[in-house]
mmCIF file of C-alpha atoms and ligand atoms in Angstrom:
data_model
loop_
_atom_site.group_PDB
_atom_site.id
_atom_site.type_symbol
_atom_site.label_atom_id
_atom_site.label_comp_id
_atom_site.label_asym_id
_atom_site.label_seq_id
_atom_site.Cartn_x
_atom_site.Cartn_y
_atom_site.Cartn_z
ATOM 1 C CA MET A 2 6.168 -234.206 162.455
ATOM 2 C CA ARG A 3 10.188 -235.322 161.828
ATOM 3 C CA PRO A 4 12.023 -237.166 163.890
ATOM 4 C CA LEU A 5 14.438 -234.988 165.301
ATOM 5 C CA PHE A 6 11.271 -232.532 166.550
ATOM 6 C CA ALA A 7 9.664 -235.157 168.399
ATOM 7 C CA ARG A 8 13.119 -236.437 169.715
ATOM 8 C CA TYR A 9 14.315 -233.138 170.906
ATOM 9 C CA PRO A 10 11.144 -230.823 170.492
ATOM 10 C CA SER A 11 13.085 -227.247 171.612
ATOM 11 C CA LEU A 12 14.248 -227.534 167.878
ATOM 12 C CA THR A 13 10.943 -226.746 167.115
ATOM 13 C CA ASP A 14 10.956 -223.280 167.373
ATOM 14 C CA VAL A 15 14.447 -222.456 165.979
ATOM 15 C CA LEU A 16 14.616 -225.064 163.296
ATOM 16 C CA PRO A 17 12.037 -224.495 160.608
ATOM 17 C CA CYS A 18 10.972 -227.382 158.094
ATOM 18 C CA ALA A 19 8.772 -226.972 155.825
ATOM 19 C CA GLU A 20 7.668 -230.597 154.842
ATOM 20 C CA PHE A 21 8.555 -230.144 151.813
ATOM 21 C CA ALA A 22 9.823 -234.155 151.096
ATOM 22 C CA ASP A 23 7.985 -237.302 150.720
ATOM 23 C CA LEU A 24 9.380 -239.361 154.027
ATOM 24 C CA PRO A 25 10.364 -241.403 155.390
ATOM 25 C CA THR A 26 12.103 -242.586 152.177
ATOM 26 C CA PRO A 27 11.717 -246.610 151.788
ATOM 27 C CA VAL A 28 15.367 -248.829 152.502
ATOM 28 C CA ALA A 29 15.023 -252.475 151.047
ATOM 29 C CA ALA A 30 17.868 -255.006 151.286
ATOM 30 C CA LEU A 31 20.086 -255.663 147.988
ATOM 31 C CA GLY A 32 20.152 -258.829 147.213
ATOM 32 C CA ASN A 33 18.960 -261.810 149.760
ATOM 33 C CA ASP A 34 22.034 -262.138 152.184
ATOM 34 C CA GLY A 35 21.266 -259.497 153.873
ATOM 35 C CA ARG A 36 24.278 -257.982 153.807
ATOM 36 C CA GLY A 37 23.085 -255.357 151.111
ATOM 37 C CA TRP A 38 20.706 -252.408 151.990
ATOM 38 C CA ILE A 39 19.881 -249.344 150.355
ATOM 39 C CA LYS A 40 17.985 -246.290 151.674
ATOM 40 C CA ARG A 41 15.637 -244.404 148.359
ATOM 41 C CA ASP A 42 16.634 -241.108 148.843
ATOM 42 C CA ASP A 43 16.545 -241.034 145.605
ATOM 43 C CA LEU A 44 12.239 -241.141 145.722
ATOM 44 C CA THR A 45 12.249 -237.840 148.070
ATOM 45 C CA HIS A 46 9.321 -236.463 145.858
ATOM 46 C CA PRO A 47 7.011 -237.872 144.145
ATOM 47 C CA VAL A 48 8.355 -235.503 140.716
ATOM 48 C CA TYR A 49 11.600 -235.628 141.121
ATOM 49 C CA GLY A 50 13.725 -237.297 143.878
ATOM 50 C CA GLY A 51 17.008 -237.186 145.717
ATOM 51 C CA ASN A 52 19.484 -235.263 148.573
ATOM 52 C CA LYS A 53 19.044 -232.082 147.359
ATOM 53 C CA ILE A 54 14.585 -231.931 148.396
ATOM 54 C CA ARG A 55 15.428 -233.039 151.986
ATOM 55 C CA LYS A 56 17.825 -230.114 152.277
ATOM 56 C CA LEU A 57 15.830 -228.467 150.028
ATOM 57 C CA GLU A 58 12.769 -229.023 153.398
ATOM 58 C CA PHE A 59 14.526 -226.959 155.940
ATOM 59 C CA ILE A 60 16.046 -224.411 153.637
ATOM 60 C CA ILE A 61 12.289 -223.572 152.473
ATOM 61 C CA GLY A 62 11.509 -223.434 156.077
ATOM 62 C CA GLU A 63 14.272 -220.145 156.514
ATOM 63 C CA TRP A 64 12.726 -218.371 152.644
ATOM 64 C CA ARG A 65 9.390 -218.648 155.158
ATOM 65 C CA GLN A 66 10.893 -217.043 157.741
ATOM 66 C CA GLN A 67 12.902 -214.119 155.929
ATOM 67 C CA GLN A 68 9.955 -213.766 153.853
ATOM 68 C CA VAL A 69 12.362 -214.286 150.679
ATOM 69 C CA ARG A 70 11.978 -212.916 147.589
ATOM 70 C CA GLU A 71 14.092 -214.259 145.247
ATOM 71 C CA VAL A 72 16.217 -217.386 145.486
ATOM 72 C CA ILE A 73 19.961 -217.373 144.104
ATOM 73 C CA THR A 74 22.284 -220.403 143.485
ATOM 74 C CA PHE A 75 25.039 -221.248 141.566
ATOM 75 C CA GLY A 76 25.737 -224.645 139.964
ATOM 76 C CA ALA A 77 27.201 -226.477 137.235
ATOM 77 C CA THR A 78 25.939 -226.628 133.982
ATOM 78 C CA GLY A 79 23.768 -229.859 134.794
ATOM 79 C CA THR A 80 23.298 -229.011 138.518
ATOM 80 C CA ASN A 81 21.071 -231.187 140.337
ATOM 81 C CA ALA A 82 20.426 -228.478 143.469
ATOM 82 C CA GLY A 83 19.870 -226.155 140.850
ATOM 83 C CA LEU A 84 17.095 -228.419 139.236
ATOM 84 C CA ALA A 85 15.352 -228.765 142.724
ATOM 85 C CA THR A 86 15.982 -225.138 144.427
ATOM 86 C CA ALA A 87 13.945 -223.939 140.972
ATOM 87 C CA LEU A 88 11.012 -226.790 141.763
ATOM 88 C CA ALA A 89 11.188 -225.145 145.438
ATOM 89 C CA CYS A 90 10.620 -221.809 144.461
ATOM 90 C CA GLN A 91 8.359 -222.734 141.567
ATOM 91 C CA GLN A 92 6.252 -224.143 144.220
ATOM 92 C CA GLU A 93 6.936 -221.071 146.445
ATOM 93 C CA GLY A 94 6.186 -218.895 143.752
ATOM 94 C CA ILE A 95 9.566 -216.938 145.022
ATOM 95 C CA PRO A 96 11.913 -216.348 141.527
ATOM 96 C CA CYS A 97 14.996 -218.580 140.991
ATOM 97 C CA ARG A 98 19.088 -217.358 139.170
ATOM 98 C CA VAL A 99 20.920 -220.349 138.368
ATOM 99 C CA LEU A 100 24.058 -218.785 137.753
ATOM 100 C CA LEU A 101 26.035 -222.082 136.268
ATOM 101 C CA PHE A 102 29.755 -223.175 135.616
ATOM 102 C CA ASP A 103 30.506 -225.504 132.397
ATOM 103 C CA GLN A 104 30.874 -229.476 132.967
ATOM 104 C CA PRO A 105 31.156 -232.611 131.202
ATOM 105 C CA VAL A 106 28.021 -232.559 128.892
ATOM 106 C CA SER A 107 26.233 -235.574 128.895
ATOM 107 C CA ALA A 108 22.127 -236.474 128.750
ATOM 108 C CA THR A 109 21.565 -235.832 132.185
ATOM 109 C CA VAL A 110 23.211 -232.158 131.809
ATOM 110 C CA ARG A 111 21.162 -230.931 129.017
ATOM 111 C CA ALA A 112 17.866 -232.778 130.881
ATOM 112 C CA ASN A 113 18.425 -231.054 133.338
ATOM 113 C CA LEU A 114 19.426 -227.514 132.213
ATOM 114 C CA GLN A 115 16.008 -228.136 130.173
ATOM 115 C CA ALA A 116 14.378 -228.725 133.483
ATOM 116 C CA MET A 117 15.536 -225.958 135.348
ATOM 117 C CA GLN A 118 13.973 -223.787 132.481
ATOM 118 C CA GLN A 119 10.858 -225.074 132.150
ATOM 119 C CA LEU A 120 10.315 -223.946 136.356
ATOM 120 C CA GLY A 121 10.669 -220.929 135.665
ATOM 121 C CA ALA A 122 13.973 -220.490 136.627
ATOM 122 C CA ARG A 123 16.509 -217.236 135.179
ATOM 123 C CA LEU A 124 20.374 -218.897 133.915
ATOM 124 C CA ASP A 125 22.893 -216.629 134.083
ATOM 125 C CA TYR A 126 25.621 -218.837 132.631
ATOM 126 C CA CYS A 127 29.548 -217.576 133.849
ATOM 127 C CA GLY A 128 31.828 -220.243 132.424
ATOM 128 C CA SER A 129 34.521 -221.126 134.429
ATOM 129 C CA LEU A 130 34.002 -222.509 138.252
ATOM 130 C CA PHE A 131 35.835 -219.256 139.128
ATOM 131 C CA GLN A 132 33.804 -216.553 137.443
ATOM 132 C CA THR A 133 31.063 -218.246 138.313
ATOM 133 C CA ALA A 134 32.016 -217.563 142.387
ATOM 134 C CA LEU A 135 32.721 -214.375 141.911
ATOM 135 C CA ARG A 136 30.200 -213.700 140.360
ATOM 136 C CA TYR A 137 27.749 -216.040 143.336
ATOM 137 C CA TYR A 138 29.944 -213.632 146.106
ATOM 138 C CA LEU A 139 29.868 -210.334 144.249
ATOM 139 C CA HIS A 140 26.460 -210.196 143.244
ATOM 140 C CA PRO A 141 24.744 -206.846 142.967
ATOM 141 C CA LEU A 142 21.562 -208.279 144.553
ATOM 142 C CA ARG A 143 23.595 -209.183 148.069
ATOM 143 C CA LEU A 144 22.753 -205.426 148.792
ATOM 144 C CA GLN A 145 19.254 -205.982 148.320
ATOM 145 C CA ARG A 146 16.738 -207.070 150.533
ATOM 146 C CA GLY A 147 14.949 -210.475 151.077
ATOM 147 C CA ARG A 148 17.707 -212.237 148.918
ATOM 148 C CA TYR A 149 18.892 -215.788 150.040
ATOM 149 C CA PHE A 150 21.698 -216.988 148.394
ATOM 150 C CA LEU A 151 21.782 -220.823 148.363
ATOM 151 C CA PHE A 152 25.568 -222.173 147.899
ATOM 152 C CA ALA A 153 25.764 -224.850 145.343
ATOM 153 C CA GLY A 154 24.363 -228.014 146.184
ATOM 154 C CA CYS A 155 22.221 -226.001 148.793
ATOM 155 C CA ALA A 156 24.384 -226.466 151.103
ATOM 156 C CA ASN A 157 24.252 -224.962 154.416
ATOM 157 C CA PRO A 158 23.520 -225.537 158.170
ATOM 158 C CA ALA A 159 19.938 -225.836 157.285
ATOM 159 C CA ALA A 160 20.467 -228.469 154.652
ATOM 160 C CA THR A 161 23.206 -229.903 157.515
ATOM 161 C CA PHE A 162 20.396 -230.113 159.607
ATOM 162 C CA ALA A 163 18.148 -232.045 157.871
ATOM 163 C CA TYR A 164 20.674 -234.821 157.414
ATOM 164 C CA VAL A 165 21.036 -235.227 160.881
ATOM 165 C CA ASN A 166 16.868 -235.342 161.087
ATOM 166 C CA ALA A 167 17.558 -238.029 158.283
ATOM 167 C CA ALA A 168 19.293 -240.203 160.273
ATOM 168 C CA PHE A 169 16.832 -240.103 163.042
ATOM 169 C CA GLU A 170 14.660 -240.676 160.217
ATOM 170 C CA LEU A 171 16.961 -244.471 159.931
ATOM 171 C CA LYS A 172 16.986 -244.730 163.439
ATOM 172 C CA ALA A 173 13.303 -244.992 163.863
ATOM 173 C CA GLN A 174 13.692 -247.707 160.426
ATOM 174 C CA ILE A 175 16.149 -249.590 162.487
ATOM 175 C CA ASP A 176 13.831 -249.430 165.392
ATOM 176 C CA ASP A 177 11.117 -250.627 163.847
ATOM 177 C CA GLY A 178 12.702 -253.715 162.091
ATOM 178 C CA VAL A 179 12.407 -252.555 158.664
ATOM 179 C CA LEU A 180 16.409 -252.968 158.531
ATOM 180 C CA PRO A 181 19.367 -254.328 160.863
ATOM 181 C CA GLU A 182 21.717 -251.521 162.280
ATOM 182 C CA PRO A 183 24.400 -251.018 159.324
ATOM 183 C CA VAL A 184 28.062 -250.691 160.387
ATOM 184 C CA GLU A 185 28.374 -248.465 157.728
ATOM 185 C CA ILE A 186 26.468 -246.400 155.306
ATOM 186 C CA VAL A 187 27.999 -245.552 152.040
ATOM 187 C CA VAL A 188 27.519 -242.062 150.456
ATOM 188 C CA PRO A 189 28.734 -239.597 148.334
ATOM 189 C CA VAL A 190 30.536 -236.055 148.915
ATOM 190 C CA GLY A 191 30.418 -232.870 147.237
ATOM 191 C CA SER A 192 29.336 -230.025 148.983
ATOM 192 C CA SER A 193 29.226 -232.061 152.267
ATOM 193 C CA SER A 194 26.205 -231.450 154.488
ATOM 194 C CA THR A 195 24.812 -234.591 153.192
ATOM 195 C CA LEU A 196 27.710 -236.281 154.981
ATOM 196 C CA ALA A 197 28.079 -233.381 157.564
ATOM 197 C CA GLY A 198 24.627 -234.112 158.556
ATOM 198 C CA LEU A 199 24.897 -237.999 158.525
ATOM 199 C CA THR A 200 27.582 -237.908 160.397
ATOM 200 C CA LEU A 201 26.516 -235.891 162.953
ATOM 201 C CA GLY A 202 23.268 -237.217 163.552
ATOM 202 C CA CYS A 203 24.209 -241.160 163.519
ATOM 203 C CA ARG A 204 26.274 -240.269 166.380
ATOM 204 C CA LEU A 205 23.097 -237.887 167.886
ATOM 205 C CA ALA A 206 20.476 -240.881 167.182
ATOM 206 C CA GLY A 207 23.428 -243.063 169.234
ATOM 207 C CA LEU A 208 23.722 -245.230 166.306
ATOM 208 C CA LYS A 209 27.251 -247.323 166.203
ATOM 209 C CA THR A 210 27.128 -246.517 162.407
ATOM 210 C CA ALA A 211 30.488 -245.515 160.356
ATOM 211 C CA VAL A 212 29.423 -243.063 157.973
ATOM 212 C CA ILE A 213 31.888 -243.035 154.849
ATOM 213 C CA GLY A 214 31.867 -240.022 152.327
ATOM 214 C CA VAL A 215 33.147 -240.777 148.897
ATOM 215 C CA ARG A 216 34.859 -237.705 147.810
ATOM 216 C CA VAL A 217 33.065 -237.041 144.430
ATOM 217 C CA ALA A 218 34.425 -233.270 143.752
ATOM 218 C CA PRO A 219 37.201 -231.208 144.109
ATOM 219 C CA SER A 220 39.273 -231.702 146.802
ATOM 220 C CA HIS A 221 40.678 -227.749 146.791
ATOM 221 C CA LEU A 222 39.275 -224.794 144.147
ATOM 222 C CA GLY A 223 42.795 -223.388 143.363
ATOM 223 C CA LEU A 224 44.571 -222.844 146.902
ATOM 224 C CA ILE A 225 40.841 -223.109 148.492
ATOM 225 C CA PRO A 226 40.204 -226.570 150.183
ATOM 226 C CA ALA A 227 36.453 -227.106 148.647
ATOM 227 C CA CYS A 228 36.063 -230.954 149.823
ATOM 228 C CA THR A 229 38.696 -232.260 152.943
ATOM 229 C CA PRO A 230 38.221 -233.870 155.877
ATOM 230 C CA ALA A 231 38.463 -230.497 157.260
ATOM 231 C CA THR A 232 35.980 -228.773 155.152
ATOM 232 C CA VAL A 233 33.413 -231.228 156.328
ATOM 233 C CA PHE A 234 34.455 -230.985 159.849
ATOM 234 C CA SER A 235 33.449 -227.659 160.022
ATOM 235 C CA GLN A 236 30.402 -228.082 158.959
ATOM 236 C CA ILE A 237 29.578 -230.897 161.073
ATOM 237 C CA ARG A 238 31.164 -228.406 164.382
ATOM 238 C CA THR A 239 28.844 -225.419 163.305
ATOM 239 C CA ALA A 240 25.409 -227.587 163.495
ATOM 240 C CA HIS A 241 26.918 -229.520 166.640
ATOM 241 C CA ALA A 242 27.625 -226.156 168.448
ATOM 242 C CA PHE A 243 24.499 -224.728 167.646
ATOM 243 C CA LEU A 244 22.502 -228.289 169.166
ATOM 244 C CA ASN A 245 24.695 -228.177 172.048
ATOM 245 C CA ARG A 246 22.886 -224.294 172.494
ATOM 246 C CA HIS A 247 19.775 -225.308 171.801
ATOM 247 C CA ILE A 248 19.113 -229.175 172.858
ATOM 248 C CA HIS A 249 18.574 -229.415 176.908
ATOM 249 C CA GLY A 250 21.644 -230.069 178.996
ATOM 250 C CA GLY A 251 23.918 -230.039 175.616
ATOM 251 C CA LEU A 252 25.382 -232.767 173.500
ATOM 252 C CA SER A 253 27.437 -235.142 175.825
ATOM 253 C CA PHE A 254 29.827 -235.913 173.266
ATOM 254 C CA PRO A 255 32.362 -233.612 171.297
ATOM 255 C CA ALA A 256 31.886 -233.253 167.397
ATOM 256 C CA PRO A 257 33.075 -236.369 165.309
ATOM 257 C CA ARG A 258 35.122 -236.222 162.726
ATOM 258 C CA PRO A 259 34.348 -237.681 158.755
ATOM 259 C CA ILE A 260 35.240 -240.137 157.296
ATOM 260 C CA LEU A 261 36.361 -238.752 153.660
ATOM 261 C CA LEU A 262 37.481 -241.742 151.200
ATOM 262 C CA ASP A 263 39.492 -240.143 147.975
ATOM 263 C CA ASP A 264 39.318 -243.340 146.703
ATOM 264 C CA TYR A 265 36.860 -243.362 143.997
ATOM 265 C CA TYR A 266 37.453 -239.740 142.705
ATOM 266 C CA GLY A 267 39.015 -240.461 139.430
ATOM 267 C CA PRO A 268 39.799 -237.811 136.389
ATOM 268 C CA GLY A 269 37.448 -235.274 138.078
ATOM 269 C CA TYR A 270 34.192 -234.345 138.512
ATOM 270 C CA GLY A 271 31.829 -235.621 136.389
ATOM 271 C CA GLU A 272 34.176 -237.455 134.655
ATOM 272 C CA SER A 273 33.385 -241.786 134.710
ATOM 273 C CA THR A 274 35.600 -244.725 136.257
ATOM 274 C CA PRO A 275 35.833 -247.642 135.288
ATOM 275 C CA GLU A 276 34.718 -248.405 138.457
ATOM 276 C CA ALA A 277 31.486 -246.207 138.755
ATOM 277 C CA LEU A 278 30.462 -247.931 135.440
ATOM 278 C CA SER A 279 30.574 -251.220 136.257
ATOM 279 C CA ALA A 280 28.855 -250.475 140.285
ATOM 280 C CA ILE A 281 25.885 -248.798 137.731
ATOM 281 C CA GLY A 282 25.913 -251.494 135.233
ATOM 282 C CA LEU A 283 25.145 -253.977 138.258
ATOM 283 C CA PHE A 284 22.785 -252.329 140.021
ATOM 284 C CA ALA A 285 21.089 -251.994 137.060
ATOM 285 C CA GLU A 286 20.404 -255.219 135.988
ATOM 286 C CA GLN A 287 20.469 -256.724 139.974
ATOM 287 C CA HIS A 288 18.008 -254.074 141.753
ATOM 288 C CA GLY A 289 16.964 -252.310 138.966
ATOM 289 C CA ILE A 290 17.860 -249.396 139.735
ATOM 290 C CA LYS A 291 19.285 -246.163 138.150
ATOM 291 C CA LEU A 292 22.677 -244.414 138.772
ATOM 292 C CA GLU A 293 24.665 -242.558 137.321
ATOM 293 C CA GLN A 294 28.387 -241.640 136.793
ATOM 294 C CA THR A 295 28.697 -237.851 138.357
ATOM 295 C CA TYR A 296 27.608 -239.018 142.419
ATOM 296 C CA SER A 297 26.081 -242.105 142.969
ATOM 297 C CA GLY A 298 27.910 -244.229 140.436
ATOM 298 C CA LYS A 299 30.834 -243.480 142.253
ATOM 299 C CA ALA A 300 29.696 -244.227 145.657
ATOM 300 C CA ALA A 301 28.263 -247.189 143.954
ATOM 301 C CA ALA A 302 31.491 -248.776 143.271
ATOM 302 C CA CYS A 303 32.694 -247.615 146.927
ATOM 303 C CA PHE A 304 29.858 -249.551 148.829
ATOM 304 C CA ILE A 305 30.335 -253.164 147.018
ATOM 305 C CA ASP A 306 33.504 -252.477 147.671
ATOM 306 C CA ARG A 307 33.118 -252.225 151.259
ATOM 307 C CA MET A 308 29.991 -254.734 151.207
ATOM 308 C CA ARG A 309 32.511 -257.513 150.421
ATOM 309 C CA ASN A 310 34.726 -257.227 153.608
ATOM 310 C CA SER A 311 32.429 -255.900 155.771
ATOM 311 C CA ALA A 312 31.493 -258.204 158.828
ATOM 312 C CA GLY A 313 28.134 -256.719 158.718
ATOM 313 C CA PRO A 314 25.350 -255.129 156.830
ATOM 314 C CA VAL A 315 26.042 -251.855 155.128
ATOM 315 C CA LEU A 316 23.756 -249.106 153.500
ATOM 316 C CA PHE A 317 23.867 -247.412 149.968
ATOM 317 C CA TRP A 318 22.305 -243.979 150.810
ATOM 318 C CA ASN A 319 21.199 -243.234 146.959
ATOM 319 C CA THR A 320 20.889 -239.731 146.583
ATOM 320 C CA PHE A 321 20.471 -239.583 143.193
ATOM 321 C CA ASN A 322 16.759 -238.729 141.493
ATOM 322 C CA SER A 323 14.848 -241.601 139.851
ATOM 323 C CA ARG A 324 11.535 -240.213 139.499
ATOM 324 C CA PRO A 325 11.097 -239.980 135.174
ATOM 325 C CA ALA A 326 10.878 -236.780 133.655
ATOM 326 C CA GLY A 327 8.165 -235.190 132.291
ATOM 327 C CA ASN A 328 6.191 -234.321 135.502
ATOM 328 C CA LEU A 329 7.490 -231.525 136.126
ATOM 329 C CA PRO A 330 5.487 -228.697 135.937
ATOM 330 C CA THR A 331 5.869 -226.447 133.628
ATOM 331 C CA ALA A 332 6.313 -222.845 134.793
ATOM 332 C CA ALA A 333 3.947 -219.765 133.955
ATOM 333 C CA VAL A 334 7.142 -217.148 132.583
ATOM 334 C CA ARG A 335 9.565 -218.962 130.723
ATOM 335 C CA TYR A 336 13.469 -217.016 130.240
ATOM 336 C CA PRO A 337 14.813 -217.603 126.961
ATOM 337 C CA LEU A 338 18.177 -219.207 127.160
ATOM 338 C CA SER A 339 21.632 -217.711 126.743
ATOM 339 C CA PRO A 340 23.133 -218.541 123.039
ATOM 340 C CA PRO A 341 26.006 -220.263 125.030
ATOM 341 C CA LEU A 342 23.170 -222.599 127.191
ATOM 342 C CA ALA A 343 20.825 -222.739 124.032
ATOM 343 C CA ARG A 344 24.038 -223.815 122.150
ATOM 344 C CA LEU A 345 24.800 -226.713 124.705
ATOM 345 C CA LEU A 346 22.029 -228.316 123.847
ATOM 346 C CA ASP A 347 21.539 -228.316 120.541
ATOM 347 C CA ALA A 348 25.181 -230.137 120.207
HETATM 348 C C1 PLP B 425 22.653 -237.123 142.843
HETATM 349 C C2 PLP B 425 24.109 -236.165 144.313
HETATM 350 N N1 PLP B 425 24.434 -236.918 144.898
HETATM 351 C C3 PLP B 425 25.706 -236.593 145.953
HETATM 352 C C4 PLP B 425 25.730 -235.190 145.879
HETATM 353 C C5 PLP B 425 26.688 -234.935 147.192
HETATM 354 O O1 PLP B 425 26.170 -234.628 148.134
HETATM 355 P P1 PLP B 425 26.400 -233.269 149.039
HETATM 356 O O2 PLP B 425 26.380 -232.097 148.082
HETATM 357 O O3 PLP B 425 25.858 -233.138 150.725
HETATM 358 O O4 PLP B 425 27.194 -233.949 149.344
HETATM 359 C C6 PLP B 425 25.049 -234.490 145.408
HETATM 360 C C7 PLP B 425 25.510 -232.983 144.841
HETATM 361 O O5 PLP B 425 26.186 -232.176 145.067
HETATM 362 C C8 PLP B 425 23.829 -234.459 144.203
HETATM 363 O O6 PLP B 425 23.473 -234.269 142.850
#
C-alpha cells in the first residue's frame, strides 16, 4: 500500500492508484560529508524511469475508474511525458495520441520520438506550441465519451497527489534512517505538479524541509501565466481543498506557498546554460549519474549552489529517466510518422 493511503485510509476510496511505478525509489548520499543526497526518481520503472511514471500511477487509476478508451496528450517533440504516457497506454491496452510542438532537436528528442512510435502512439505534429494547444483544447474527440485529455507534462490533480504520496515515501525513508531530514529539496519545474505535490506533501507529512522549485519552462505563454508562483499555488490549493474534504477532521494548516526560482532558466526551454552543463559533467564524473540539459541539469546547478550555502543536508530530486534505451516494449501496431517528424529523425 502506498504510504499516503497507509496514513490516510479514507483517501483509498477517492484517489484510485494503479501502483504502476517501482516504489519506493532509492535514496543515496552524494559524497561522504552528508551534505548532498539524491532521490532516484530516475528509476521509477524497470524500463523507463522519471517523474511522469510516478504521476501516471494515479492517472492510470483514473483511466481504470472511468473506463477510458483513448488518451490524448500534448508536448514538445521530445516529450518525456508523452513517452511515459505511451508506455502506460501500451501496458493498459489503451490507444494513445500525442500532439507535438517544436523544440530544439537533440539526441534525446530523437530517441523519445522514436520510442513513442515504437510504443504504438499516434504522433500528430502541430508546429508551434500555440497551434498545438489550440488543437488540444478544440480537439473533436472531446465530444466523444471515454476520451481522457491529459495536459502536457502529465499535469493534473491526480499527478499532484502522486507527489504528495512521494513526500510520505521520503518521510518513511527518513524515519527508517536512510537519510537525515533535508533542510531543502531541489526539483525542476515545468508543468508544476511535482513541485506542487512535494510542497503540500512535505507539510502534510510533518517535514520542515523547504522544497525549492527551479523553473525550466517559460513563465508565460504570450500573456498567459504558465509557470509562476501563482500557477503552482493554484495546483497546491486545488489539492489542499480536496484533502481538506476527504481527510477526517480536515487539514490543520492553510495551503502552503511554493518557492520557485527563475535564476537557472537561461535563454529558453531546452536550451542549456553553462551552469547546467557543468552540473551535468560533475554528476557524471563524480557520481556516475546521467542528467540532461532541459530539466535535471538546470536543477542540479541550483542544487550545487544550495548545498554549498546550506546549513544542513540538501536533497536533489532526480526526475529524469536513467534507464537505458532499448528495453521498451514494441507495440503490435505502429503508426507511420508524418513527413515533418520523419525529417526530424533523419536530420
Ligand atoms: C525529466 C523531467 N523533469 C522534470 C519535469 C518537470 O516536472 P513537472 O512537469 O511536474 O513540473 C519534467 C516534465 O516536464 C521532466 O520531463
